[in-house]
mmCIF file of C-alpha atoms in Angstrom:
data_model
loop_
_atom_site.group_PDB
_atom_site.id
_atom_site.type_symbol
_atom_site.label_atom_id
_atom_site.label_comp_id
_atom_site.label_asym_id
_atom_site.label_seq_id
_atom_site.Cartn_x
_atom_site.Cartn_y
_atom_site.Cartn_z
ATOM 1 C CA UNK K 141 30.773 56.918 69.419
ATOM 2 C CA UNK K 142 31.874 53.574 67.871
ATOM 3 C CA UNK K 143 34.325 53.506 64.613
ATOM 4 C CA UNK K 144 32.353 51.585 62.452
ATOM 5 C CA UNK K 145 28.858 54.314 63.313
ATOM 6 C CA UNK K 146 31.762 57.134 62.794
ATOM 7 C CA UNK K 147 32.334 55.565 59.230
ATOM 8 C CA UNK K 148 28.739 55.439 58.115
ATOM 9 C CA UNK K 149 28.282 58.753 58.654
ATOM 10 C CA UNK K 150 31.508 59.899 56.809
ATOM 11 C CA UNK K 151 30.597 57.596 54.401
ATOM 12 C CA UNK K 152 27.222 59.559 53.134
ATOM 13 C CA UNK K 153 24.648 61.676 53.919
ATOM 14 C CA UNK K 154 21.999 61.048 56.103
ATOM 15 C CA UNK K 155 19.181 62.776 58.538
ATOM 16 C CA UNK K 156 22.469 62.701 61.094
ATOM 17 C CA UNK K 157 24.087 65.113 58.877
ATOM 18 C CA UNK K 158 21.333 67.736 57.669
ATOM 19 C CA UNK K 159 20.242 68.245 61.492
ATOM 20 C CA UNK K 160 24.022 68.978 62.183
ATOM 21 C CA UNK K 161 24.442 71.597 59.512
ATOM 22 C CA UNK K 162 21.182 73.319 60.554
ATOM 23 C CA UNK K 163 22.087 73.104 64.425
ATOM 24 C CA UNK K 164 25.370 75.177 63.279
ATOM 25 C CA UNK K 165 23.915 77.361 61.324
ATOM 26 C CA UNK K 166 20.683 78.294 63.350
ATOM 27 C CA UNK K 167 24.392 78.446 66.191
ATOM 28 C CA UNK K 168 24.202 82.228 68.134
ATOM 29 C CA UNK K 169 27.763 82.201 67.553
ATOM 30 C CA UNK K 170 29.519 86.020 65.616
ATOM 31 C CA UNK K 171 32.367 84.131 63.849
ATOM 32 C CA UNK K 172 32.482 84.428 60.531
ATOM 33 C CA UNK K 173 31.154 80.429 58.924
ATOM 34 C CA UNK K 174 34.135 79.341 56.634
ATOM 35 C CA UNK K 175 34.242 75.966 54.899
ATOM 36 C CA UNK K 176 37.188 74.427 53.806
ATOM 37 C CA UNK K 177 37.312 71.899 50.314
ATOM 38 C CA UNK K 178 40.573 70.106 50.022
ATOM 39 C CA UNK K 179 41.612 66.455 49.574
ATOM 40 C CA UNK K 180 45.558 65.198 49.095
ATOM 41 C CA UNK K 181 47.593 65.252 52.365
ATOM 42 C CA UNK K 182 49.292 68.765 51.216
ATOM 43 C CA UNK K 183 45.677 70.421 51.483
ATOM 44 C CA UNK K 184 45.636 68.854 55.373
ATOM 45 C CA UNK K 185 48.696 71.231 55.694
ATOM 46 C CA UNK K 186 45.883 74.370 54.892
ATOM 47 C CA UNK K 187 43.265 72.864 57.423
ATOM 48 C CA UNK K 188 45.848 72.955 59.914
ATOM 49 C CA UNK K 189 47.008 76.051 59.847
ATOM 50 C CA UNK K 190 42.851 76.776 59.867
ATOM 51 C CA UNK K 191 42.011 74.869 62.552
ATOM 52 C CA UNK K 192 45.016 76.308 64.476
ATOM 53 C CA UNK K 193 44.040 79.950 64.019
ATOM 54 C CA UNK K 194 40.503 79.177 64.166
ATOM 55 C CA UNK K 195 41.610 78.574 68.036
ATOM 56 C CA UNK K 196 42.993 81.618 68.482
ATOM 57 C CA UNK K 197 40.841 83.528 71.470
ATOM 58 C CA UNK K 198 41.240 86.652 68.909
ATOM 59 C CA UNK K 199 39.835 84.445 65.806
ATOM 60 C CA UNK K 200 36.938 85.773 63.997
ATOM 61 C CA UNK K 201 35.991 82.619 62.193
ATOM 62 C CA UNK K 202 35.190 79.231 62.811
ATOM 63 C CA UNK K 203 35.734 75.929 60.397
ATOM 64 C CA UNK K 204 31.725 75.111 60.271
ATOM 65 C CA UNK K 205 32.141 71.934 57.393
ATOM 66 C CA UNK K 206 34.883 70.265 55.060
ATOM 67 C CA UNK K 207 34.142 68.902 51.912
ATOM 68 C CA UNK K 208 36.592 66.249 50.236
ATOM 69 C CA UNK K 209 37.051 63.449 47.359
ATOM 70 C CA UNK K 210 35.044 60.625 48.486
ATOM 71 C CA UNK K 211 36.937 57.366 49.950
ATOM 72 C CA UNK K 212 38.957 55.259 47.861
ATOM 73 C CA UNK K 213 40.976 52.183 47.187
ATOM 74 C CA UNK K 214 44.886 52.837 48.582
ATOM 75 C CA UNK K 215 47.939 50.949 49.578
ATOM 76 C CA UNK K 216 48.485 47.254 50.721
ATOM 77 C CA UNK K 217 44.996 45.605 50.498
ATOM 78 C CA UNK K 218 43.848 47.870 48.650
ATOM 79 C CA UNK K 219 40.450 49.009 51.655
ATOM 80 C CA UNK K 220 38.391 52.237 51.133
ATOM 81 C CA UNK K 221 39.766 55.010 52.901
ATOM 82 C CA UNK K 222 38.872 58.552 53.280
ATOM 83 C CA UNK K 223 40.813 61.542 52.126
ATOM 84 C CA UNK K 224 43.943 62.612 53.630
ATOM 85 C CA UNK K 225 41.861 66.067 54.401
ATOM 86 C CA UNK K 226 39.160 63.761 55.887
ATOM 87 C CA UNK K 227 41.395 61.378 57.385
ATOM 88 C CA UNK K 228 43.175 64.618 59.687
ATOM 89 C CA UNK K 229 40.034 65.856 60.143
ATOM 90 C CA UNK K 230 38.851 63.106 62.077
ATOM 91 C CA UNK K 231 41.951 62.761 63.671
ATOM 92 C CA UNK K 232 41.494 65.955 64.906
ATOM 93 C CA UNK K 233 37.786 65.210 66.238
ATOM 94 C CA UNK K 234 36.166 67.397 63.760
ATOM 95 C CA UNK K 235 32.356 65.921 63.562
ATOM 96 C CA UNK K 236 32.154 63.269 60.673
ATOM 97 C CA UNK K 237 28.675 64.343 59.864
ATOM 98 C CA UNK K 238 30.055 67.613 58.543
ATOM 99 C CA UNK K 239 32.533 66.239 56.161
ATOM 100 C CA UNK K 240 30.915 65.898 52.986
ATOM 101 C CA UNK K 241 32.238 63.628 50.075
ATOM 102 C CA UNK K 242 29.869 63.892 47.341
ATOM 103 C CA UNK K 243 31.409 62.434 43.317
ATOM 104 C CA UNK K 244 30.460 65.939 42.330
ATOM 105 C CA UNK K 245 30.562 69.451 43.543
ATOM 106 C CA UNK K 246 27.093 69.588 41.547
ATOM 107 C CA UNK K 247 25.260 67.164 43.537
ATOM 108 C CA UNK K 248 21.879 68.499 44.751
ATOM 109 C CA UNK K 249 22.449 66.870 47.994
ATOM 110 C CA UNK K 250 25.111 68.009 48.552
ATOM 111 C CA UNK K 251 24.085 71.730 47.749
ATOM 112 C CA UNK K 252 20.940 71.259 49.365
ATOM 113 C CA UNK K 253 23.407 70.771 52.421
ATOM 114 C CA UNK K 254 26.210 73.242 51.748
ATOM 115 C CA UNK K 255 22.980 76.081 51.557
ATOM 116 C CA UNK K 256 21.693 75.296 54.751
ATOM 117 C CA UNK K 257 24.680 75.534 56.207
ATOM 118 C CA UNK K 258 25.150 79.437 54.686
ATOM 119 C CA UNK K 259 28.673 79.529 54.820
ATOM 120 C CA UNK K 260 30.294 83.109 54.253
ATOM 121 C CA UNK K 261 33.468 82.210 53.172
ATOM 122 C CA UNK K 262 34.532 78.699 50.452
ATOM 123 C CA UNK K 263 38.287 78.237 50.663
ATOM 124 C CA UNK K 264 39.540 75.419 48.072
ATOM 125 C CA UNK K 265 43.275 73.533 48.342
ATOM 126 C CA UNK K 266 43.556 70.949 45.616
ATOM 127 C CA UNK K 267 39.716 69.774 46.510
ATOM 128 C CA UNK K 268 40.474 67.933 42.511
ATOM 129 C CA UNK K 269 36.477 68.993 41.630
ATOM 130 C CA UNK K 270 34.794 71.469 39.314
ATOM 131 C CA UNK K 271 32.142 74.273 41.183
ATOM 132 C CA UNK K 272 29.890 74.503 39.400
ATOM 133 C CA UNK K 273 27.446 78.466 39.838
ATOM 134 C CA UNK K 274 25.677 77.202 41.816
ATOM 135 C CA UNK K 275 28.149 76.548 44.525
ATOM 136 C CA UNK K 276 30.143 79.608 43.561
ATOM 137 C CA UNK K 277 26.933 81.740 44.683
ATOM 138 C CA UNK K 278 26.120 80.351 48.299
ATOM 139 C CA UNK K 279 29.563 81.706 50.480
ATOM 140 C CA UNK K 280 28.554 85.511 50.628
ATOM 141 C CA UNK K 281 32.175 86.436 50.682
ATOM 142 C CA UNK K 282 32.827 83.936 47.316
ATOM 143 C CA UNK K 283 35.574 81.082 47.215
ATOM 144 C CA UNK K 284 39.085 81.801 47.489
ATOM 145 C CA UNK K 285 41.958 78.888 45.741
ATOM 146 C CA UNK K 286 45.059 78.504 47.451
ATOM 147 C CA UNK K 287 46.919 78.286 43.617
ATOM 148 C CA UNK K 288 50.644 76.794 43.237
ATOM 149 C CA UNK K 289 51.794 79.434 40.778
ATOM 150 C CA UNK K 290 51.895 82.881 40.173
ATOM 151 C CA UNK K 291 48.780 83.300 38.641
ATOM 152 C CA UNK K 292 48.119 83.969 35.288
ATOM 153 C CA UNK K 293 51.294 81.215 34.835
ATOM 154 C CA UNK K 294 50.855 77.600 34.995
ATOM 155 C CA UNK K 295 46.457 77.332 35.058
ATOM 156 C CA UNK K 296 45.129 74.211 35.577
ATOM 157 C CA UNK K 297 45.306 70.573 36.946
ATOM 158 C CA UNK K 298 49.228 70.318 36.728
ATOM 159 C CA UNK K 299 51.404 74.009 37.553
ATOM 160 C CA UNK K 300 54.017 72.740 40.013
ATOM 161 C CA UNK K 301 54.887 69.439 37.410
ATOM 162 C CA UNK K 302 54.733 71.492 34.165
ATOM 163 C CA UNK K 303 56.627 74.535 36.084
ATOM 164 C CA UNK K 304 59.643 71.982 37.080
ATOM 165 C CA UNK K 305 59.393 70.130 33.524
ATOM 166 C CA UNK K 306 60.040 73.935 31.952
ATOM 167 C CA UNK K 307 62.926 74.067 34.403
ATOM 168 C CA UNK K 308 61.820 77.532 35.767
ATOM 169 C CA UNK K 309 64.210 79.215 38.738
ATOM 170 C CA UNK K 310 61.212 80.676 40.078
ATOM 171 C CA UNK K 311 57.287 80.213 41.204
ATOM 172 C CA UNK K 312 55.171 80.749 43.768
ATOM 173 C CA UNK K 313 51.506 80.595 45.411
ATOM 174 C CA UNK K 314 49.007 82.465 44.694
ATOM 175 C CA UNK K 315 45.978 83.570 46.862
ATOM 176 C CA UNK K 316 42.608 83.655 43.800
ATOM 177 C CA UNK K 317 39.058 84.009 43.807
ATOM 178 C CA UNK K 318 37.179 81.561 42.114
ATOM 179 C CA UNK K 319 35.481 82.107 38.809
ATOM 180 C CA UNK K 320 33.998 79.877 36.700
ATOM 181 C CA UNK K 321 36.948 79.675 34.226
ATOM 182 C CA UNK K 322 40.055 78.245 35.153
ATOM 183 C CA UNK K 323 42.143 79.901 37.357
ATOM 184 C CA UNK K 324 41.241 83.082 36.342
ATOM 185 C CA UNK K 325 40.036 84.453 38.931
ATOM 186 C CA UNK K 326 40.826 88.195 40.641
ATOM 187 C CA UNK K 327 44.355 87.304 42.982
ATOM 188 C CA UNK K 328 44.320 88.675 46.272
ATOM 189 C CA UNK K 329 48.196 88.176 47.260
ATOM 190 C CA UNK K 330 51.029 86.288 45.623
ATOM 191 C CA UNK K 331 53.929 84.652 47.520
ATOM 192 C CA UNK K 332 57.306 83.635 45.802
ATOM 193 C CA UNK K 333 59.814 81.087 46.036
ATOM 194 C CA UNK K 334 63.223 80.224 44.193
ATOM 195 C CA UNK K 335 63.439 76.803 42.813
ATOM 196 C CA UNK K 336 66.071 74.368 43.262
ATOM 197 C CA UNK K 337 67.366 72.932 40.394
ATOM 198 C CA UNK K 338 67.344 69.251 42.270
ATOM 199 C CA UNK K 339 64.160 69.577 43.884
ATOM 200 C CA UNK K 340 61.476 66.874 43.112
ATOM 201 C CA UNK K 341 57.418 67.695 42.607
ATOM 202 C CA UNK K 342 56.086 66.561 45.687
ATOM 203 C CA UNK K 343 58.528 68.730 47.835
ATOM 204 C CA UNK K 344 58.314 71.631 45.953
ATOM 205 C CA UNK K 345 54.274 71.097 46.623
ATOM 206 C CA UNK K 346 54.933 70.848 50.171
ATOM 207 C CA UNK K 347 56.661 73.733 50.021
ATOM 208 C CA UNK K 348 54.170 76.061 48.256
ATOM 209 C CA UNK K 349 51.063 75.166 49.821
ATOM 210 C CA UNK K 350 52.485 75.645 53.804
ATOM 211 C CA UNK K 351 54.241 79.031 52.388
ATOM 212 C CA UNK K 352 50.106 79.200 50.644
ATOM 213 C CA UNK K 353 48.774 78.512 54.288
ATOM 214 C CA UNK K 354 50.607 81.019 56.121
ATOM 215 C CA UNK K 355 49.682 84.008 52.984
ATOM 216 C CA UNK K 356 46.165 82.561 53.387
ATOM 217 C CA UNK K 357 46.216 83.140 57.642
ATOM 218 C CA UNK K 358 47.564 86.433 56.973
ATOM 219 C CA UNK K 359 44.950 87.813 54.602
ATOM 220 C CA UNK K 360 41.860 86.486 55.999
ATOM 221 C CA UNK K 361 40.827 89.926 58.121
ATOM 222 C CA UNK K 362 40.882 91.440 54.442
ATOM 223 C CA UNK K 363 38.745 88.805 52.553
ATOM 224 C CA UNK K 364 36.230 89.161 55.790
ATOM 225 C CA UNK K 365 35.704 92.826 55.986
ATOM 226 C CA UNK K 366 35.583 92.735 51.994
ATOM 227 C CA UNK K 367 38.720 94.865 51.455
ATOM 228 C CA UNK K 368 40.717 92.196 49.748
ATOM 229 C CA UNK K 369 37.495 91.862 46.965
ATOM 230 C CA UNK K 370 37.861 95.557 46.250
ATOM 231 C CA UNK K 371 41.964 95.537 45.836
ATOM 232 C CA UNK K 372 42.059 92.000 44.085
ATOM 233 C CA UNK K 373 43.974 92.495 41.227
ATOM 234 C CA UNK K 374 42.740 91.218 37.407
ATOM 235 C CA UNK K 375 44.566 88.610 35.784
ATOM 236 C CA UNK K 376 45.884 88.888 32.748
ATOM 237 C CA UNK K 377 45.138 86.558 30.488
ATOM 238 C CA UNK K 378 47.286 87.687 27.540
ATOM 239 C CA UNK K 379 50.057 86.753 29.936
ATOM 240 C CA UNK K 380 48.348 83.224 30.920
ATOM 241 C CA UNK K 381 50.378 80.034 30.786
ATOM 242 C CA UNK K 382 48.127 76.581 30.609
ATOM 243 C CA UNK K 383 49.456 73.237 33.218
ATOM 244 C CA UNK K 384 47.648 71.007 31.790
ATOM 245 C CA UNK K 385 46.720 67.524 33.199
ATOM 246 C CA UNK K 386 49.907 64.426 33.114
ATOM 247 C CA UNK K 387 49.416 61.545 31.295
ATOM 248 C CA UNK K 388 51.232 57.787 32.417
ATOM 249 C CA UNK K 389 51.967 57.767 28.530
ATOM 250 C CA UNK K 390 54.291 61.372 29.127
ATOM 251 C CA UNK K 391 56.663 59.187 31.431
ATOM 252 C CA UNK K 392 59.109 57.277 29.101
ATOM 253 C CA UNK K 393 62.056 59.335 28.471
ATOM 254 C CA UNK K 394 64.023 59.625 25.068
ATOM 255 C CA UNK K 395 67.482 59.666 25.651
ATOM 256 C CA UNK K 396 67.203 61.749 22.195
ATOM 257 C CA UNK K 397 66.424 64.950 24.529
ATOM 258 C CA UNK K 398 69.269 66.964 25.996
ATOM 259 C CA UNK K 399 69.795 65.720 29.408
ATOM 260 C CA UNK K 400 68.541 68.830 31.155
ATOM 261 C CA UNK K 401 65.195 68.299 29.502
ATOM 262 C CA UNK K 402 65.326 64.931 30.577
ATOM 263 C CA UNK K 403 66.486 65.775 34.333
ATOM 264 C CA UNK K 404 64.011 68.237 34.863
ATOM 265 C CA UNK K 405 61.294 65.959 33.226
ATOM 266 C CA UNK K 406 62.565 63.399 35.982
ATOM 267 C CA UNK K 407 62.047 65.717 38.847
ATOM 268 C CA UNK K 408 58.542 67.195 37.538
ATOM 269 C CA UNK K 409 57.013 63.208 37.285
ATOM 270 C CA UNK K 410 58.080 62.676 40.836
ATOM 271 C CA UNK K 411 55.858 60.716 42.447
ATOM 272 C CA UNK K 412 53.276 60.417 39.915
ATOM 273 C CA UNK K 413 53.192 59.016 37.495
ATOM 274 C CA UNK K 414 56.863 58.802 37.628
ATOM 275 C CA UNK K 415 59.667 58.520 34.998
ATOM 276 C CA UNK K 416 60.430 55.470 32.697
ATOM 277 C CA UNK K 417 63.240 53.970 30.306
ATOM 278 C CA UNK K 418 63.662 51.192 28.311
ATOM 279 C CA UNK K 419 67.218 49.879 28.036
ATOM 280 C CA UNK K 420 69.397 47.059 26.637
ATOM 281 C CA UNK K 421 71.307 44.329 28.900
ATOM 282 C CA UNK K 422 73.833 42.988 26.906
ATOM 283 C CA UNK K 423 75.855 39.614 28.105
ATOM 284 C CA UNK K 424 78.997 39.597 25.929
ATOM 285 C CA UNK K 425 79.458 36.005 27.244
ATOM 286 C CA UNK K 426 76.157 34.225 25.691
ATOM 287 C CA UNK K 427 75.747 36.931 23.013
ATOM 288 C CA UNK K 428 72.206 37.613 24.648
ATOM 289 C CA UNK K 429 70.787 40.622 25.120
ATOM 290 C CA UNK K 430 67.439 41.593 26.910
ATOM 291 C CA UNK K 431 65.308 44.820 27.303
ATOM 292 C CA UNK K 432 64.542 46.126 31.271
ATOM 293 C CA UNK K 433 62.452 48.207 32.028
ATOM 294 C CA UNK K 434 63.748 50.964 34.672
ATOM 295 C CA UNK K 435 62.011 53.054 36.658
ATOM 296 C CA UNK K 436 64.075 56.807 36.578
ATOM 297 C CA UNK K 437 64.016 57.898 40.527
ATOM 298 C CA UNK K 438 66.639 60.435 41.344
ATOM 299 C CA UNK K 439 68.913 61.821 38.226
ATOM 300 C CA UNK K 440 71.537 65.004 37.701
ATOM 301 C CA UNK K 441 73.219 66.702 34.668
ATOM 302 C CA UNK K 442 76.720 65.558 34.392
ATOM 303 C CA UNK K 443 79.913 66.572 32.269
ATOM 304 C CA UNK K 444 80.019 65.740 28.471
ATOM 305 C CA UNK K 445 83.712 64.248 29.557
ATOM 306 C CA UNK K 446 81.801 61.375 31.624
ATOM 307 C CA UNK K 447 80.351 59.915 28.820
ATOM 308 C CA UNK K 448 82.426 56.854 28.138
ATOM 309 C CA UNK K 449 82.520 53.173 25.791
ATOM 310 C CA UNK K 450 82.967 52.543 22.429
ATOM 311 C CA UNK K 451 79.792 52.737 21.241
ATOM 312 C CA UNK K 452 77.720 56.237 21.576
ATOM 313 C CA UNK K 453 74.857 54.070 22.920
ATOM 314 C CA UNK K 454 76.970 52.499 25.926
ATOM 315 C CA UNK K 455 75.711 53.414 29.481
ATOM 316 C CA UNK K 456 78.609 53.720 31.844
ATOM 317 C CA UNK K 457 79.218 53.636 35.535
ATOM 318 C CA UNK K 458 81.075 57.171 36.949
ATOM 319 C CA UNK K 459 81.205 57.787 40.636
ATOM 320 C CA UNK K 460 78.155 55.921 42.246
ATOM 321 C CA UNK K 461 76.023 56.954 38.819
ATOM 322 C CA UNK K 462 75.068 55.436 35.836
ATOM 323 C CA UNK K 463 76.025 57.685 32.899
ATOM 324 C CA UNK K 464 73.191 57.822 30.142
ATOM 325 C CA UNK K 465 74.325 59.533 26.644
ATOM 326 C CA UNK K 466 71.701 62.047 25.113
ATOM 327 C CA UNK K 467 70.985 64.340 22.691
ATOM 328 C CA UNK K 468 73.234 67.320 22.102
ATOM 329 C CA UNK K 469 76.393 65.343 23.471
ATOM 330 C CA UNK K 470 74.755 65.494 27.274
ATOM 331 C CA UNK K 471 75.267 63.061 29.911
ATOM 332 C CA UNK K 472 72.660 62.541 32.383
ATOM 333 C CA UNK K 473 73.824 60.953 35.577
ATOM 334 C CA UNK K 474 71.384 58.635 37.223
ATOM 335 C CA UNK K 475 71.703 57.853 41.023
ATOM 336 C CA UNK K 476 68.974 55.712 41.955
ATOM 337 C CA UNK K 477 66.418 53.387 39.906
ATOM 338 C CA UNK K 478 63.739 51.023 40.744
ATOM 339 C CA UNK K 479 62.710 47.667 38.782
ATOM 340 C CA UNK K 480 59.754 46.479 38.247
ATOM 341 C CA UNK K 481 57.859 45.482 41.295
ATOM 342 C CA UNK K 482 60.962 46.310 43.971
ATOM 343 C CA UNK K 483 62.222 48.765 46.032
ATOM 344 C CA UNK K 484 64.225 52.241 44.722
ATOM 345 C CA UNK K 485 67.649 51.266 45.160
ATOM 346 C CA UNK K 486 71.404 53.126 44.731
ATOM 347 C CA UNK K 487 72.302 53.148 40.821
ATOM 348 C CA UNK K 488 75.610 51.437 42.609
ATOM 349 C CA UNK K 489 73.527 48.478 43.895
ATOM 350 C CA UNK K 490 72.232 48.353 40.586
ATOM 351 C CA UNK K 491 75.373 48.233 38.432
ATOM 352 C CA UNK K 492 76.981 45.490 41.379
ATOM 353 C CA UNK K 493 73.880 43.307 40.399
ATOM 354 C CA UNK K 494 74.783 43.241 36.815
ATOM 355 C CA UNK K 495 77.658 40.757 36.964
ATOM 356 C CA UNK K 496 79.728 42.737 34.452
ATOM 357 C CA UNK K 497 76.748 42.684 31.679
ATOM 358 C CA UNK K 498 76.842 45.705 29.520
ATOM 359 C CA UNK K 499 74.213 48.704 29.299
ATOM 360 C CA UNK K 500 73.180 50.336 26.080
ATOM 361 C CA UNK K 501 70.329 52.952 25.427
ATOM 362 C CA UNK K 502 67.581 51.767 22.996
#
């Protein structure tokens, strides 16, 4: 089959598609029909580990459909391309007439579709859209979310940012059937993890959905033979912690804040949307001064005693960091930066390209 045929079909749905989905499920085969929803590249970590014991001559289940954000706009020339979920998939020869990518989990279509096929099993990893009942009542055996928190903490679009912007020691993954409200579904297993106090977002993400993976793999024979529905345990919600969605307008940082506040803010924005300060370059020489903007990459909590200048506002340069004064007599140490439309470099490369100019906070 040519690329460019391969790409209409992934692209929408068509008579291609609905006589796939009824030749699998009219298929004689006994393994339990799962269908996987997922879309960022840390959800193709999930479909591997399905696809791989999906293989297994012991498996009881087979991977009969995906369903993923439709293609979009991304990196250098900016061309539609499919998921990372979808993109895997295809890499992995999965049939592109059984990846569905409809705007909305709601989409008759698309249910029309997802019914035929009569999956017994839904299992979501970041998918990023609502289910509406009516998809909630087709898989026989329900959905099941592959959550990064331990559930009832940290519901909602954002748990792994807002867990590292609280600076918490601890999380985890959680293994949740899905209800109509948010996250609050019965959990099946939880999974822990301690939390490094330099690790950044997307790592710790990494982390928690391939630790979510393997807890998933493990308690599938449960959630098949129904034992896992039974012995799901109840959240409870008096105990429930909201994650809500980031905003681009949360990244500036206020050099106000204690510098753990701001270090951990640092490490939560990783990624997206990212960290931001305003600052003042001051040129002694030509009594000019100018405001940069800096982008905030990679940053610690220093000693008090690093904080140096004459004025409490003066930004200094300590052993390969630039030394920001904040609130509560805090330093925060900063080790790498990025300007405006460049590449993240060393806060030492930064400092050399001053040509002794002078720093100051706003």
């Amino acid at each position: 089959m040519c690329s460019s045929l391969m790409l209409r079909r992934f692209f929408c749905f068509n008579a291609a598609s609905s006589s796939s989905v009824a030749a699998v499920s009219s298929s004689t085969s006994k393994k339990k029909s799962l269908v996987f929803l997922g879309s960022p590249q840390v959800s193709a970590t999930v479909l591997d580990a399905l696809f791989n014991a999906s293989a297994a001559p012991s498996s009881s289940f087979e991977v009969a459909a995906i369903v993923t954000q439709p293609p979009s706009r991304r990196e250098r020339g900016r061309k539609m391309m499919p998921s990372p979920v979808a993109q895997y998939a295809l890499d992995r020869g999965f049939p592109s007439d059984l990846i569905f990518t409809p705007q909305r989990a709601g989409e008759e279509a698309f249910l029309s579709s997802l019914t035929t096929l009569q999956p017994e099993l839904c299992i979501t990893a970041a998918y990023g859209n609502i289910l509406p009942t009516r998809f909630l009542n087709i898989p026989s055996l329900g959905t099941v979310n592959i959550h990064p928190s331990l559930l009832p903490l940290y519901r909602g679009a954002a748990p792994v940012q807002r867990a590292l912007q609280d600076g918490v020691k601890g999380t985890g993954v959680s293994l949740a059937f899905t209800v109509r409200a948010l996250d609050a579904g019965p959990v099946i297993a939880r999974g822990r993890l301690e939390v490094d106090d330099q690790i950044k977002a997307p790592d710790l993400l990494a982390l928690l959905f391939s630790e979510g993976s393997k807890l998933l793999i493990s308690k599938l024979p449960s959630i098949f033979d129904g034992s896992a529905k039974v012995h799901a345990e109840p959240q409870d919600d008096s105990k429930a912690t909201l994650a809500p969605k980031i905003t681009p307008e949360e990244s500036w940082l206020s050099f106000d804040d204690e510098a753990l506040v701001l270090h951990n803010k640092v490490r939560a924005f990783a990624g997206w949307p990212g960290t931001r300060a305003k600052i003042f370059v001051v040129n002694d020489k030509s009594s000019s001064h100018n405001i940069l903007e800096l982008k905030i990459i990679t940053t610690r909590v220093g000693p008090a005693d690093n904080i140096q200048g004459n004025d409490v506002n003066d930004i200094a340069f300590v052993k390969g960091a630039l030394v920001f004064p904040c609130g509560g007599c805090t330093a925060l140490e900063v080790l790498e930066v990025q300007l405006p439309g460049k590449k993240v470099i060393t806060a030492a490369a930064f400092w050399n390209g001053l040509r002794g100019q002078k720093l100051k906070t706003l």
